[in-house]
Amino acid sequence: MDRAPRAIFAASTLLYVVTGMFLTAGRGYLMGDALSRVSATESALFSRDPHLSAIGFVFTPLTALAQLPFVALARWIPAITRWGLSGVVMTALFMAGAVVMVWGIGRDRGVPVWLCALVTAVFALNPMVVFYGGNGMSEALFLFCLCWAVRRLMRWVTTDGVHDLVACGIALGLGYLTRYDALAPAATAGVFVFALSYYRRRTAPHRFSGAAMDLVLIAAPVALAFVVWAATSWLITGQAFQQFTSQYGNSAILAQEGATAPGHPLAAAQYSIGAMLILAPALPMLLPVAGALAIRRRELTPLVPMLLCGSVLGFQMLSYATGSTFAFLRFYVAAIPLTAILALLIPPARGVVPSRRLGAFASQDERGTPEPAIRPRRTAVGPLTAVAAALAGLMLVVSVPVTARGMNSQMMAVQEYALRAVLFPDPQDTSDKYLDAEHIAYTFAAERRLADHLDAMDLPRGSIVMDTVYGFAVQIASKHPDRFVIPSDRDFVRTLNRPLERGVKYILSVPNTGRGTSDAVNRRYPTMYENGAQIATLELEIPNDGAGQPNWRLYRVIGS
């Protein structure tokens, strides 16, 4: 059985890498957020002014940093950046890690092998998991950190082991460096650990200080990640939280695109609940059953996935209701591991949970002595429980086609429904929905053509000025990223102010509307796109056939 996690990891990684390469390099279907992180990583290594802070501070850094070893090979294998393959490999590895964590949760509890294998397989083959396991987005890394934290905190409830608590804190700290959402489960885990530790010590001396120490162990990694990231951002950019204050952050993007909060909280709740039901149709049935069984068995471990995954979902519901985020199906992906773990909680826990060092309040199953706190009672699997476990597994199996169907919804899955046009192209379909999906599938094709054109011009280093609001797709598609002067370059402002003096020959411009209003070129030269701002002449206009992408204009600097 020790070989099982390795086999699961290898098989899952292979599945996600093959899927990702087929969608990206094979069909040209690329996700904007994934490419922007590839662009940030490439800027840190191969831009005109390479330095680590070029990864940017709008998004947390781990998704970009994890790609550094792969992007380093881009000079020999340009497809790594052109098609975002560094992101494909990164997400495949971490999503496979999340699959292994789900398997590990089942084995830690002593769940029957058949149920553990079934739940793990259904989780690994969930269409959303497969898609986001190979598209370079942040969901894979975030799910890995979340599942890792859930597993170690579930073990701590039983073992009281300091190693489990520290590992959970590290997982949550890395989760924060992946997505800001991780603050919700981190806060929830901290409250849970302090409350349980305080309760366990009701007859012990130093009750408060002991509980506070446990809280420090789990909260310190998250606090360190929070402080170091904010301080680094403030020291380099003058803004501690660019996600919320920068013109490139989510709040600014929502304002630039004219997005508003849902008209009524009920409308926001309807979308959020609908998204969770698409991703985890079995959740409304498994949640009360697992909760009732936990109460009957006097078991606390089921609270861990409910609290940690539930806090992520609650945070997303609140964010969408207040208009601070988008209506994206992927934001509710935590419902998928939550459902899988709940299915593993149907049978009672059996055997001994592995631990490096048992704590003073480990359960009697671990040390054979009476315990002073509520502990799970490990019993044999009865016939009714076996039937319930089988039904839970069946519900998970049935949920897979439901999720696949929901991902085809133009209203609920605005980022995923284009997969139909990518996987099953149908030139005879002229419906508006299919044409929109096809339009999305073409996104970034114009940027690749533009990059090829610029490469063929044989320009010197630092001869093209552009912002990466939209230009990131041009930069990573080019074989010569050092030809671009971009905002992460430390002399970008000086070069933008005096392009001719600094050897700039061309300026790439986008319309000064929507997100284009945050483009640095438009902020410095508001009429650049219309008339060249009296410093450049129009050289070329590139129509765009991608969804949400601008028509490009290439201006030649006068006198160059």
mmCIF file of C-alpha atoms in Angstrom, residues 5 8-9 12-13 16 90-106 119-121 123-124 129 132-133 138-151 333 336-338 340-341 344:
data_model
loop_
_atom_site.group_PDB
_atom_site.id
_atom_site.type_symbol
_atom_site.label_atom_id
_atom_site.label_comp_id
_atom_site.label_asym_id
_atom_site.label_seq_id
_atom_site.Cartn_x
_atom_site.Cartn_y
_atom_site.Cartn_z
ATOM 1 C CA PRO A 5 0.367 7.196 -3.382
ATOM 2 C CA ILE A 8 -1.726 7.688 -7.922
ATOM 3 C CA PHE A 9 0.526 10.731 -8.188
ATOM 4 C CA SER A 12 -2.782 11.754 -12.142
ATOM 5 C CA THR A 13 0.169 13.889 -13.240
ATOM 6 C CA TYR A 16 -3.335 16.305 -16.347
ATOM 7 C CA MET A 90 2.945 23.129 -12.498
ATOM 8 C CA THR A 91 -0.805 22.626 -12.153
ATOM 9 C CA ALA A 92 -0.554 18.951 -13.097
ATOM 10 C CA LEU A 93 1.937 18.287 -10.301
ATOM 11 C CA PHE A 94 -0.046 20.120 -7.643
ATOM 12 C CA MET A 95 -3.440 18.776 -8.666
ATOM 13 C CA ALA A 96 -1.960 15.290 -8.559
ATOM 14 C CA GLY A 97 -0.764 16.187 -5.064
ATOM 15 C CA ALA A 98 -4.320 17.112 -4.114
ATOM 16 C CA VAL A 99 -5.515 13.717 -5.379
ATOM 17 C CA VAL A 100 -2.901 12.008 -3.204
ATOM 18 C CA MET A 101 -4.098 14.034 -0.209
ATOM 19 C CA VAL A 102 -7.676 12.832 -0.720
ATOM 20 C CA TRP A 103 -6.387 9.262 -0.876
ATOM 21 C CA GLY A 104 -4.316 9.889 2.267
ATOM 22 C CA ILE A 105 -7.312 11.173 4.212
ATOM 23 C CA GLY A 106 -9.129 7.930 3.484
ATOM 24 C CA VAL A 119 -13.641 8.407 -4.043
ATOM 25 C CA THR A 120 -10.084 9.220 -5.089
ATOM 26 C CA ALA A 121 -10.750 8.193 -8.686
ATOM 27 C CA PHE A 123 -12.233 13.247 -7.464
ATOM 28 C CA ALA A 124 -9.293 12.882 -9.857
ATOM 29 C CA VAL A 129 -10.368 18.916 -11.561
ATOM 30 C CA TYR A 132 -7.845 23.003 -13.858
ATOM 31 C CA GLY A 133 -5.234 20.319 -13.345
ATOM 32 C CA SER A 138 -4.040 28.833 -9.445
ATOM 33 C CA GLU A 139 -6.829 26.392 -8.521
ATOM 34 C CA ALA A 140 -4.585 23.305 -8.531
ATOM 35 C CA LEU A 141 -2.015 24.752 -6.144
ATOM 36 C CA PHE A 142 -4.745 26.173 -3.918
ATOM 37 C CA LEU A 143 -6.619 22.842 -3.750
ATOM 38 C CA PHE A 144 -3.392 21.032 -2.897
ATOM 39 C CA CYS A 145 -2.703 23.386 -0.001
ATOM 40 C CA LEU A 146 -6.310 23.185 1.190
ATOM 41 C CA CYS A 147 -6.445 19.365 1.080
ATOM 42 C CA TRP A 148 -3.044 19.158 2.764
ATOM 43 C CA ALA A 149 -4.218 21.458 5.559
ATOM 44 C CA VAL A 150 -7.447 19.496 6.009
ATOM 45 C CA ARG A 151 -5.599 16.186 6.211
ATOM 46 C CA VAL A 333 -14.042 24.548 -6.635
ATOM 47 C CA ILE A 336 -15.351 19.203 -4.870
ATOM 48 C CA PRO A 337 -12.787 18.049 -2.262
ATOM 49 C CA LEU A 338 -15.302 18.790 0.493
ATOM 50 C CA ALA A 340 -15.064 13.692 -1.573
ATOM 51 C CA ILE A 341 -13.884 13.957 2.043
ATOM 52 C CA LEU A 344 -14.811 9.162 3.212
#
